Coordinates of C-alpha atoms and ligand atoms in Angstrom, one line a residue:
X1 CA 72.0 0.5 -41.2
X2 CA 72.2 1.4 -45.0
X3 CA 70.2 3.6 -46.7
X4 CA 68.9 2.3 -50.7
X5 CA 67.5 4.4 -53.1
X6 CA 63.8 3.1 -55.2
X7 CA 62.4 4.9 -57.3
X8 CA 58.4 4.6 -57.7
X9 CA 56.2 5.6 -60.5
X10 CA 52.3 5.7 -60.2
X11 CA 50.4 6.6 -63.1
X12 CA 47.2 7.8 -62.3
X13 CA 45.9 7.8 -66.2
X14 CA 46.9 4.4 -66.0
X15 CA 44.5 2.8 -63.8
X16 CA 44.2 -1.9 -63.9
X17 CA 41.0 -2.4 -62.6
X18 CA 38.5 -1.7 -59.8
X19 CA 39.7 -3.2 -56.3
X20 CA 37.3 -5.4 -55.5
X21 CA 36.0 -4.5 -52.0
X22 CA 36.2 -8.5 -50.9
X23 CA 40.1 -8.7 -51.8
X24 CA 39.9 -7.8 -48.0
X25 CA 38.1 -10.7 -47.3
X26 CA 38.4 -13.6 -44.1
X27 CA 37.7 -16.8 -43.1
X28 CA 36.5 -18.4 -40.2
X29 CA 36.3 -22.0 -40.1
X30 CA 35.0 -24.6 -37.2
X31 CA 39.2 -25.2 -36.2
X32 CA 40.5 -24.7 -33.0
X33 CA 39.6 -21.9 -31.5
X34 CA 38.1 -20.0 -34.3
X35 CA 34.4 -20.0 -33.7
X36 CA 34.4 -21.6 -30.2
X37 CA 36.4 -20.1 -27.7
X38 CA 37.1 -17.3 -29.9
X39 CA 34.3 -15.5 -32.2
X40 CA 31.7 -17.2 -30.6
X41 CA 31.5 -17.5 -26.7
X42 CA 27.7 -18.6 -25.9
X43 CA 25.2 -16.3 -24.5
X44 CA 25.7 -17.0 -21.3
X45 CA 29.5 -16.3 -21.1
X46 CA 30.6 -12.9 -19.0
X47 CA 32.8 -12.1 -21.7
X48 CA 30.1 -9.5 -23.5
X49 CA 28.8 -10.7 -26.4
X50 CA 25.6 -10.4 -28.6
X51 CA 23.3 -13.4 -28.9
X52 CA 27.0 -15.3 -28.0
X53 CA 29.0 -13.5 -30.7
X54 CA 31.5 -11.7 -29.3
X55 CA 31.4 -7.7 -29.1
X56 CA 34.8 -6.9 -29.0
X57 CA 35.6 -9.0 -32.2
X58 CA 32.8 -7.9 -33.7
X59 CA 33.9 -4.4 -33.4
X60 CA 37.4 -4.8 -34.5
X61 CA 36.0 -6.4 -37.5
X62 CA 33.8 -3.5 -38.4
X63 CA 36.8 -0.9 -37.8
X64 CA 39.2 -2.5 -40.8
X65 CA 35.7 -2.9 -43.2
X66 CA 35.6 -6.8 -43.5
X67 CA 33.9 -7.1 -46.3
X68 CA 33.1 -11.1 -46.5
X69 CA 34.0 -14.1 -44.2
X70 CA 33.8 -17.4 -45.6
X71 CA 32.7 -20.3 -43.6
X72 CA 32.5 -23.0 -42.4
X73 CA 35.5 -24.3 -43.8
X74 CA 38.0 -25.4 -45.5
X75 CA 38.1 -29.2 -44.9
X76 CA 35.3 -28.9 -42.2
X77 CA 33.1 -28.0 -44.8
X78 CA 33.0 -31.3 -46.8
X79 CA 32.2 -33.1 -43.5
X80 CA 29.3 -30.0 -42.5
X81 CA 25.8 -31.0 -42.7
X82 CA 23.6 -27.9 -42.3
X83 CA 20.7 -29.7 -40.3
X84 CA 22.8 -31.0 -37.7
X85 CA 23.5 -26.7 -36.7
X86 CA 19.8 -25.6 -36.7
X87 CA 16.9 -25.6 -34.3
X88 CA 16.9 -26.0 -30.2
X89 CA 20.7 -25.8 -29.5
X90 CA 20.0 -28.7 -26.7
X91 CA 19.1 -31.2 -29.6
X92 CA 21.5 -30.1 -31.8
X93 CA 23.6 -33.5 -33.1
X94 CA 27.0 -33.7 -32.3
X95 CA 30.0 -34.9 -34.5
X96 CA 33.7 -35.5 -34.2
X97 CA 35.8 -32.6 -36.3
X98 CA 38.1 -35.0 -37.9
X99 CA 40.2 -32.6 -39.9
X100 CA 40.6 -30.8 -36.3
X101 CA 41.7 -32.4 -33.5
X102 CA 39.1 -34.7 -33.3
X103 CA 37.3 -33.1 -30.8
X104 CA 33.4 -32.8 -30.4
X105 CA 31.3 -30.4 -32.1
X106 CA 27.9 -29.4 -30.6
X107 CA 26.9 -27.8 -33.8
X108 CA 25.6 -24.5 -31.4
X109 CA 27.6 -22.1 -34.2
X110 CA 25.1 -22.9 -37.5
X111 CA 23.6 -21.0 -40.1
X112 CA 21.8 -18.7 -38.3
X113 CA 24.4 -17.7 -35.9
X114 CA 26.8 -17.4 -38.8
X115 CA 24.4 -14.8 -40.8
X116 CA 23.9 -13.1 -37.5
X117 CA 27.6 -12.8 -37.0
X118 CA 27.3 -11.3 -40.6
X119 CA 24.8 -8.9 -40.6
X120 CA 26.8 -7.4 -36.9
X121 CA 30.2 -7.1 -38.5
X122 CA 28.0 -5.9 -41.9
X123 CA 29.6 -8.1 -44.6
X124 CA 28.9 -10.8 -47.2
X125 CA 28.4 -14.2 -46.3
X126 CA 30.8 -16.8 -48.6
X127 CA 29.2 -19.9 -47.3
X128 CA 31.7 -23.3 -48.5
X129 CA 29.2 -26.2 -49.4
X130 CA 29.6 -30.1 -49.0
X131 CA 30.3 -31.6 -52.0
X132 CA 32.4 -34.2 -50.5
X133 CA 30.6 -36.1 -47.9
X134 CA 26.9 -34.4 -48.8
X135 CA 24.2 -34.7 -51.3
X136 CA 22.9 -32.5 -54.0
X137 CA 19.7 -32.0 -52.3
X138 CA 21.3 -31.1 -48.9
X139 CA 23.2 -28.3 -50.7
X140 CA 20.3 -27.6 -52.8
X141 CA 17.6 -27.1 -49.2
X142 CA 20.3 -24.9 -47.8
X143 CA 20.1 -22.3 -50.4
X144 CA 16.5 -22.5 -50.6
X145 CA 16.5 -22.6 -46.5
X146 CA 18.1 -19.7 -46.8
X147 CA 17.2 -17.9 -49.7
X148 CA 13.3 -18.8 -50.4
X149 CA 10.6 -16.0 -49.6
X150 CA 7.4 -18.2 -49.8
X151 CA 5.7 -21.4 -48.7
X152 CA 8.4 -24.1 -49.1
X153 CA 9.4 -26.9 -46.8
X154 CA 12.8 -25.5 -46.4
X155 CA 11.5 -21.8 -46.2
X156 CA 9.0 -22.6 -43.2
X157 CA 11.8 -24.3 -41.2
X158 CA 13.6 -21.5 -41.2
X159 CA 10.3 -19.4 -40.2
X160 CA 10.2 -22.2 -37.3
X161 CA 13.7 -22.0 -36.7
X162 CA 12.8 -17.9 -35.5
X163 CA 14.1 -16.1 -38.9
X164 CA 10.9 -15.3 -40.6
X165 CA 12.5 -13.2 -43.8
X166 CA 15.1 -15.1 -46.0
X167 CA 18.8 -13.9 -46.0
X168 CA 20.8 -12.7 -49.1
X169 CA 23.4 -15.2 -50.3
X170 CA 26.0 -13.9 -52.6
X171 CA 28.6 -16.3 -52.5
X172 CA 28.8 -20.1 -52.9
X173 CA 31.6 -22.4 -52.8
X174 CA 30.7 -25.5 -54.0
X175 CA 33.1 -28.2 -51.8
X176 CA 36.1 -27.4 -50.9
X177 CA 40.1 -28.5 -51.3
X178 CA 38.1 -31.3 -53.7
X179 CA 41.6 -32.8 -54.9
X180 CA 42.6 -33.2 -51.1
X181 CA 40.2 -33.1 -47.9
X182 CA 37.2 -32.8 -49.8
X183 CA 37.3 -35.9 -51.7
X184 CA 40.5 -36.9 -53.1
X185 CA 38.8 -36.2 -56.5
X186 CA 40.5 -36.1 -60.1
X187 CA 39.8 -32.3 -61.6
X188 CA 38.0 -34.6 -64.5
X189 CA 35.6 -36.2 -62.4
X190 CA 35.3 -32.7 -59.8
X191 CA 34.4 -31.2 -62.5
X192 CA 31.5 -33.3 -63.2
X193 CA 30.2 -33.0 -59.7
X194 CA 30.4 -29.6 -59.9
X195 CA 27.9 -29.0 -62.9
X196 CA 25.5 -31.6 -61.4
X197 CA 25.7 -29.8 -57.8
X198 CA 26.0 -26.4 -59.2
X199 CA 22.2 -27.4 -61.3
X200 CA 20.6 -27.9 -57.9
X201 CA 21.5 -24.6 -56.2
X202 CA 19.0 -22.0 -57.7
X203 CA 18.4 -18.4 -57.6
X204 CA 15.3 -18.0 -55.5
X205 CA 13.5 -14.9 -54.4
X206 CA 15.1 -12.2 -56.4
X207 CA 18.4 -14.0 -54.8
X208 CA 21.2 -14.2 -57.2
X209 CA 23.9 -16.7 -56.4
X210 CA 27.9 -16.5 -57.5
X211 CA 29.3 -19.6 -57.6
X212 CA 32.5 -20.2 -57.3
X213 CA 34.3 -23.7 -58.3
X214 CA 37.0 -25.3 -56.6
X215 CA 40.3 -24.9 -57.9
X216 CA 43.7 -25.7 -57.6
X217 CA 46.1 -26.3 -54.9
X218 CA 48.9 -23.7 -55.3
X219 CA 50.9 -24.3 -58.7
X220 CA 48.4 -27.4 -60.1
X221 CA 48.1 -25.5 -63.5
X222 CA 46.3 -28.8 -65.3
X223 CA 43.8 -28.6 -62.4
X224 CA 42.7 -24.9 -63.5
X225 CA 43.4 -26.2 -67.3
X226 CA 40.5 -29.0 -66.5
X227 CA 38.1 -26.5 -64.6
X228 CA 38.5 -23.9 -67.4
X229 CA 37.4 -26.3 -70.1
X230 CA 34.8 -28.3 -68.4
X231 CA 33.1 -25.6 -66.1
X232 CA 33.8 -22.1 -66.9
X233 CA 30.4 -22.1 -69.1
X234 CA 27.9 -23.4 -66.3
X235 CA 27.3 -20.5 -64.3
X236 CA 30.9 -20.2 -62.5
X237 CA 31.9 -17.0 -61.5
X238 CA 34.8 -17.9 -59.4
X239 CA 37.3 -20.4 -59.3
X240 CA 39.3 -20.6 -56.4
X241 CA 43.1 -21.0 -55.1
X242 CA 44.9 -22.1 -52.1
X243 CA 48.4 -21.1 -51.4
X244 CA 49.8 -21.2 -48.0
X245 CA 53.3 -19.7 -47.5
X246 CA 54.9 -21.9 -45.9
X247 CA 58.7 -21.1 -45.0
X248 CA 60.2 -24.5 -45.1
X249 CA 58.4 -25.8 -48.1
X250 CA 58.2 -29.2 -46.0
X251 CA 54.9 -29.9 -44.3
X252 CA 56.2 -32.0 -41.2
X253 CA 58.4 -28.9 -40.2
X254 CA 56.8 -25.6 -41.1
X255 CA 59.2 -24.0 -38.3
X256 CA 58.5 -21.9 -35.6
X257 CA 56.4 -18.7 -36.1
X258 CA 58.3 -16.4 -33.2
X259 CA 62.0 -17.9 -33.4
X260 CA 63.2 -17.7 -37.1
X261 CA 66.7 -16.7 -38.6
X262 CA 67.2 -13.7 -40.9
X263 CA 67.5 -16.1 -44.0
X264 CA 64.4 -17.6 -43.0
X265 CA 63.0 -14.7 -43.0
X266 CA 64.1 -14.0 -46.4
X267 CA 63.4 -17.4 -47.6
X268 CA 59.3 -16.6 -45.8
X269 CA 59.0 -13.4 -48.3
X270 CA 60.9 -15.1 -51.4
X271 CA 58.0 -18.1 -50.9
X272 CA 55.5 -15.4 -50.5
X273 CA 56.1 -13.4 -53.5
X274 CA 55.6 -16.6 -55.4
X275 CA 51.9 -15.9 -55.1
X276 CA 52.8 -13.0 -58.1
X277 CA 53.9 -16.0 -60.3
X278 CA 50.9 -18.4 -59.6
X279 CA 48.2 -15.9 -59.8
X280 CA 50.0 -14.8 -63.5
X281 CA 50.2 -18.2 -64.9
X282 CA 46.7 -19.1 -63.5
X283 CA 45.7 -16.4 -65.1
X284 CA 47.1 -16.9 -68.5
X285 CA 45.3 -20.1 -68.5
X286 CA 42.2 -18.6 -67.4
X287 CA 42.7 -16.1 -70.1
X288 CA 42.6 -18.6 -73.1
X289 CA 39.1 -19.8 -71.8
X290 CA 37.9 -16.5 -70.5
X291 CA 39.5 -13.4 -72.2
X292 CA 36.6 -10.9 -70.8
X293 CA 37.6 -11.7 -67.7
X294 CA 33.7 -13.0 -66.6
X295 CA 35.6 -15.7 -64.0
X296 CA 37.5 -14.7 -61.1
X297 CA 40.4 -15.9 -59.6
X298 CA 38.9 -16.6 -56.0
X299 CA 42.2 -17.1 -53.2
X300 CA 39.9 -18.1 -50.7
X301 CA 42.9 -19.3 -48.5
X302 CA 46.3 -17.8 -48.1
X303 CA 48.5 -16.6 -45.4
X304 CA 51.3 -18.0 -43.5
X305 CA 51.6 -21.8 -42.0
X306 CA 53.5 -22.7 -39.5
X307 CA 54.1 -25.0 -36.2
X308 CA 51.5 -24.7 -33.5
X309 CA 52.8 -22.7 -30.5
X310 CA 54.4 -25.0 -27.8
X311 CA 51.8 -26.6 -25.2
X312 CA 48.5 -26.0 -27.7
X313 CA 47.1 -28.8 -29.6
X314 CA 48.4 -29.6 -32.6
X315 CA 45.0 -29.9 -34.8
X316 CA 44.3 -26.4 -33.6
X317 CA 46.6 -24.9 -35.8
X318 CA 47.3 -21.3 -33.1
X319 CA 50.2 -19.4 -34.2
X320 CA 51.6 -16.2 -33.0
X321 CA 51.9 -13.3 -35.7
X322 CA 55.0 -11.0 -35.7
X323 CA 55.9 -8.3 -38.2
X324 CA 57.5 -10.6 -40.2
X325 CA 53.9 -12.2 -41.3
X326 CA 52.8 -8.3 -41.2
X327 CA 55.1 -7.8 -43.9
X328 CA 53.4 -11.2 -45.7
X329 CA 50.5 -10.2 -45.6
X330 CA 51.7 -6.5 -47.2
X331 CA 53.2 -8.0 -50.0
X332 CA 49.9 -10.4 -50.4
X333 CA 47.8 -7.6 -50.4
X334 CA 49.8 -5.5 -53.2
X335 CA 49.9 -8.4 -55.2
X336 CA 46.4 -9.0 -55.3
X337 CA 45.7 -4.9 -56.1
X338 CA 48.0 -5.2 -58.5
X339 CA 46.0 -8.2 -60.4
X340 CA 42.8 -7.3 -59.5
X341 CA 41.8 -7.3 -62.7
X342 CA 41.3 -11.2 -62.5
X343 CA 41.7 -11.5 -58.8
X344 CA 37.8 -10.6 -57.6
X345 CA 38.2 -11.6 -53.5
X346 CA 40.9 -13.2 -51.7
X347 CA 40.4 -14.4 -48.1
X348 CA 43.3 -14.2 -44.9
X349 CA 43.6 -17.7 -43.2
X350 CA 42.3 -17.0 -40.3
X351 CA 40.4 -14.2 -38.9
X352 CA 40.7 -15.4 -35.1
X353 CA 43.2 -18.1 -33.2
X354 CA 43.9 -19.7 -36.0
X355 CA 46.8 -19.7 -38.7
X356 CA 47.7 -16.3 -39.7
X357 CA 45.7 -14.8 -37.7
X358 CA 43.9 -10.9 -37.5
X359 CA 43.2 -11.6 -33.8
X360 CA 43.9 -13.5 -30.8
X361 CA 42.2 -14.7 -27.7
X362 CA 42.4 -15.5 -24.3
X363 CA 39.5 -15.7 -22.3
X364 CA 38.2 -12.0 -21.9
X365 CA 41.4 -10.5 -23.3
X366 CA 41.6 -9.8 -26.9
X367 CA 45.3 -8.9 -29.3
X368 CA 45.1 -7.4 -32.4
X369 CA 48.3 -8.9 -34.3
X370 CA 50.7 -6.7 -37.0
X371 CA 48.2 -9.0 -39.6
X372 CA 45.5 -7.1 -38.4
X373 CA 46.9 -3.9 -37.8
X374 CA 48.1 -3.8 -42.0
X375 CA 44.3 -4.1 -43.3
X376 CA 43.6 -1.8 -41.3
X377 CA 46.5 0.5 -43.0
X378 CA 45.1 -1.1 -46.5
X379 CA 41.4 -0.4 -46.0
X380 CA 41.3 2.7 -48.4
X381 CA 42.0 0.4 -51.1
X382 CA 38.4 -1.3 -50.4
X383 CA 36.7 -0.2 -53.9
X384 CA 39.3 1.9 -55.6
X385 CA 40.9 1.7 -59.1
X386 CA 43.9 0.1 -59.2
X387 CA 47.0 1.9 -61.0
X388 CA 49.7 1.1 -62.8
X389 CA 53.0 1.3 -60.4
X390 CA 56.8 1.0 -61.7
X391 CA 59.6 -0.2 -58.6
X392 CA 62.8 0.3 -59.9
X393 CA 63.7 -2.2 -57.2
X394 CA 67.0 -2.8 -55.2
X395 CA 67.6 -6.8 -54.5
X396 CA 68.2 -7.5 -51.2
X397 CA 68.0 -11.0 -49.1
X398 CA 70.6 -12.8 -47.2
X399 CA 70.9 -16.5 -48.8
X400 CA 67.3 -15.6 -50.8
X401 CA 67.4 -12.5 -53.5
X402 CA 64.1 -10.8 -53.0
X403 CA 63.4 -7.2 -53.8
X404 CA 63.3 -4.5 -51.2
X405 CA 60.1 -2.7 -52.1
X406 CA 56.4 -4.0 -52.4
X407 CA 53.9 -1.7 -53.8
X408 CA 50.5 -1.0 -55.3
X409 CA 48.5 2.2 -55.6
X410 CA 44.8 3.1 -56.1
X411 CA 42.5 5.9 -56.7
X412 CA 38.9 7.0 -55.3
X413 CA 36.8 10.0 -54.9
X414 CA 40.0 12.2 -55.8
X415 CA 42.0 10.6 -53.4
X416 CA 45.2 8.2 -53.9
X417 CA 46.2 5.5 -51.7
X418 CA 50.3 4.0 -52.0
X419 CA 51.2 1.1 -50.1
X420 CA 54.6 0.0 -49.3
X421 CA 56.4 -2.6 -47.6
X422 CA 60.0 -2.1 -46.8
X423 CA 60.8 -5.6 -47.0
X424 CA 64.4 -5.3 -45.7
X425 CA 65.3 -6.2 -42.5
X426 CA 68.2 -4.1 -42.0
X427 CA 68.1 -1.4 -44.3
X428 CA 66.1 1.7 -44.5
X429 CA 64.8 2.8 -48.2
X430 CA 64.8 6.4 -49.6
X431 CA 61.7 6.1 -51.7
X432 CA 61.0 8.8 -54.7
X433 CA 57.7 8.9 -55.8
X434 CA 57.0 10.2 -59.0
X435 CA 53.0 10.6 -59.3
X436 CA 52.2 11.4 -62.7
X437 CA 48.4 12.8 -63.6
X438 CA 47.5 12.9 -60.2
X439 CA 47.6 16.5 -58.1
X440 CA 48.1 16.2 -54.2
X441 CA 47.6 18.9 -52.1
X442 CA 48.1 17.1 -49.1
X443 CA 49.3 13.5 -47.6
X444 CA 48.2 11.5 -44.7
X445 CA 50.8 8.4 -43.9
X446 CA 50.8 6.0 -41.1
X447 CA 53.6 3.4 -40.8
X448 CA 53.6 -0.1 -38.6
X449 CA 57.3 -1.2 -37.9
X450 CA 59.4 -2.9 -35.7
X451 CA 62.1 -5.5 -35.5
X452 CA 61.0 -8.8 -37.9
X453 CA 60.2 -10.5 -34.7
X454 CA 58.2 -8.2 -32.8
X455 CA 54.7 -8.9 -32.2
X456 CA 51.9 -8.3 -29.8
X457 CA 50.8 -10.6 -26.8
X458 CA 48.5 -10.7 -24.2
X459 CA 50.9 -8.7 -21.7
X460 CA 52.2 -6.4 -24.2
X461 CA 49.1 -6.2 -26.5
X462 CA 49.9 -2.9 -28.3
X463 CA 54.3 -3.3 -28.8
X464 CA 53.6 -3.0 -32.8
X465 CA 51.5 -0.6 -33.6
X466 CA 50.3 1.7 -36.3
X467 CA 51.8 5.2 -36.4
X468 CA 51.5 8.6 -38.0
X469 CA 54.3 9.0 -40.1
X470 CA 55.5 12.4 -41.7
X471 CA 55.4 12.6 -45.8
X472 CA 55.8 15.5 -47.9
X473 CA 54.0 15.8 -51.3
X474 CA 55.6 18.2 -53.5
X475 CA 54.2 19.1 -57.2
X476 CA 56.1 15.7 -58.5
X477 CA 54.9 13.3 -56.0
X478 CA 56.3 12.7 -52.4
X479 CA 59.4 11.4 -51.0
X480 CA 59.5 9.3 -47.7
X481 CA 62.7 7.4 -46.0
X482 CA 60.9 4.0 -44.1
X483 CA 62.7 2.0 -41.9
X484 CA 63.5 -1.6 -42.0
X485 CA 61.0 -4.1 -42.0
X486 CA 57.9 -1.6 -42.5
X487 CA 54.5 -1.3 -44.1
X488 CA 53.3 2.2 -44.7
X489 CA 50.4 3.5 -46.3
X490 CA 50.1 7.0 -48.0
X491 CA 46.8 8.8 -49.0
X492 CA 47.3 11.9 -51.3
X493 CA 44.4 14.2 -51.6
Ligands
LIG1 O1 42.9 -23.3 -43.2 C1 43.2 -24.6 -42.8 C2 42.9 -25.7 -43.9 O2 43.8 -25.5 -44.9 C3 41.6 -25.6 -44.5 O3 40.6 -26.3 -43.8 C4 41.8 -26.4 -45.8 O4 40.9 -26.0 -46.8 C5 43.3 -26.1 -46.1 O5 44.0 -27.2 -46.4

């Protein structure tokens, strides 16, 4: 093992931007086992739950500060109708998922069990409307379902429906993935449907909406170009992105998420870090149209993509999570604090069984992944001011050049958070950080590390881990030597 020198500045004078709490944000779509068989298990399951919602998820949810889970998709939610998931759960209607598996869905997971799902874990909703396969006045009776305080058709269903008092709703997507699963649209003719969609969905009982506008796929820079110009001034607050890592590039082999080589585990981070250059040139686009910065850059889906573990179905998209997707979702993260002066929320795909994911299950038994395990190491972030950080970076990779070190640092109530990820797999990095305007008396680090394959299962739920780890602060900052393949986090005071 080697040892390679970095040097990192911070300038706390210096600071970007606030850190927008819901950077930290999730989504939990009706795939696989995400809702069913995972977040929601039915009131009358023995696994212990809350009106069906399950405890232990719920809790583990709470303890990393989720601030917002968007639902019900992704490409579920252009095929969603609301009124099919309220009401006696015996009548509900049932429909085929056809984005997922194809299997039957008995609608017992709607609005209401969604908000109450919400209001346990204590976050925002981000509700995803149909745009695709709706109507204008299906999306426009779900807000006012939801949102009205008086006498209203929509509002006294709901009273019917057992919720007597309206919920808040901050967020809404309006469609979803509309140049793929949710339509097949042109950005031309999307953006159209979006100013005749977005007309209909009002701000009702003191209620004030955020609308966010569906935006490109990845690196489709005329897509955000179109959206810019045509919707940026009818009451868009958001336009989203979705970028998956996804290791081979080719969707019919994504490769296995456990057995990888070293340069594909290179080649994972190189593809990750490439969310840096597609959130910058976004951005510059968005910064013609929008210099103060009044739109965000919404990633509502991101996270690593790859084959389905042997023996589960394929449209059910389960995946195991080792450090390397830890170290993913590290860099992710820094990148995102880093540009949080455009990005306003950015949401993992997915919070449970699904894709990348925070948690998995297995009947009663419950593993929190390395994914997981980093927000948690991340959470102090939630709210803070971003600073300005310098790497001076070694290069490192083996067929792929990446470099060694991911960082970002913030600053609340006279406390400063650094995160790192030693991206390495093999070599350790002697880290110097230089801290200027920014006294610490005292540091608090933990660390989560372990070989680029390790991970957590349901025999050996707790092999990775987060740590305390020893730092040092002295009068110029604090120096720390982290091992190979890590991801520590480091709060001066
Ligand atoms: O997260 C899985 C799927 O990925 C979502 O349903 C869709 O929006 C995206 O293509």
């Amino acid at each position: 093992m080697a040892l390679k020198k970095i040097i990192l500045h911070v300038n706390a004078l210096d600071k970007i931007s606030s850190i927008n709490p819901e950077i930290y944000g999730h989504f939990s779509e009706h795939l696989g086992r995400c809702i069913y068989d995972g977040i929601y298990v039915g009131e009358k399951s023995s696994i212990p739950n809350i009106r069906g919602i399950r405890t232990d998820i719920v809790q583990a949810l709470k303890k990393i500060k989720v601030p917002v889970l968007r639902w019900p998709g992704g490409c579920f939610a252009d095929e969603y109708h609301w009124k099919d998931g309220i009401g006696e759960k015996n009548s509900r209607k049932k429909m085929i998922n056809t984005n997922w598996g194809g299997v039957t869905e008995d609608n017992s997971f709607g609005t209401h069990e969604f908000f109450d799902l919400c209001e346990q874990v204590g976050c925002e909703p981000y509700l995803a409307g149909n745009l695709g396969s709706g109507t204008v006045r299906e999306l426009a009776e779900w807000i006012e379902y939801i949102t009205f305080d008086g006498i209203s058709p929509m509002a006294d269903l709901r009273r019917k429906n057992g919720r007597e008092k309206p919920w808040k709703l901050k967020y809404l997507g309006i469609g979803n993935e509309n140049w793929g699963c949710g339509g097949s649209m042109r950005p031309e003719y999307y953006a159209d449907e979006y100013r005749r969609y977005q007309t209909f969905c009002k701000n009702f009982s003191g209620n004030e909406l955020f609308k966010i506008a569906c935006g490109p796929n990845s690196n489709d820079y005329y897509w955000t170009e179109v959206m810019m110009k045509n919707v940026n001034q009818w009451h868009t607050r958001g336009i989203s992105l979705h970028h998956y890592t996804l290791p081979t590039g080719d969707w019919n082999k994504k490769g296995s998420a456990r057995n990888f080589s070293i340069p594909e585990y290179y080649e994972t981070i190189f593809k990750t870090l490439y969310m840096e250059e597609l959130i910058t040139r976004h951005g510059e686009i968005m910064n013609r149209y929008d210099p103060q910065h009044n739109v965000g850059l919404i990633v509502d889906e991101w996270g690593c993509w790859y084959d389905v573990e042997e023996g589960t179905n394929p449209g059910f998209l389960y995946q195991q999570n080792t450090m390397r997707v830890a170290i993913v979702a590290a860099c992710n993260l820094n990148i995102f604090n880093n540009h949080s002066d455009r990005v306003v929320m950015a949401n993992l795909a997915q919070a449970v069984n699904a894709l990348q994911a925070l948690i998995l299950t297995e009947g009663e038994k419950m593993v929190l992944t390395p994914t997981y395990h980093v927000f948690d190491l991340y959470k102090s972030h939630q709210g803070a001011k971003a600073l300005y950080c310098y790497v001076d970076n070694q290069i490192i990779g083996d067929g792929t050049e990446i470099p060694m070190i991911s960082a970002s640092a913030s600053v609340k109530d006279d406390k400063m958070t650094i995160t790192l990820a030693n991206c390495s797999v093999s070599d350790e990095a002697e880290i110097d950080i230089s801290v200027f305007g920014f006294e610490a008396k005292s540091a608090e680090a933990h660390i989560l590390t372990g070989e680029c394959h390790a991970l957590n299962n349901f025999d050996y739920p707790q092999k990775v881990m987060p740590e305390a780890f020893d730092v040092n602060p002295s009068d110029r900052g604090v120096f720390v030597v982290i091992p190979p393949c890590s991801v520590v986090s480091i709060i001066l005071s």
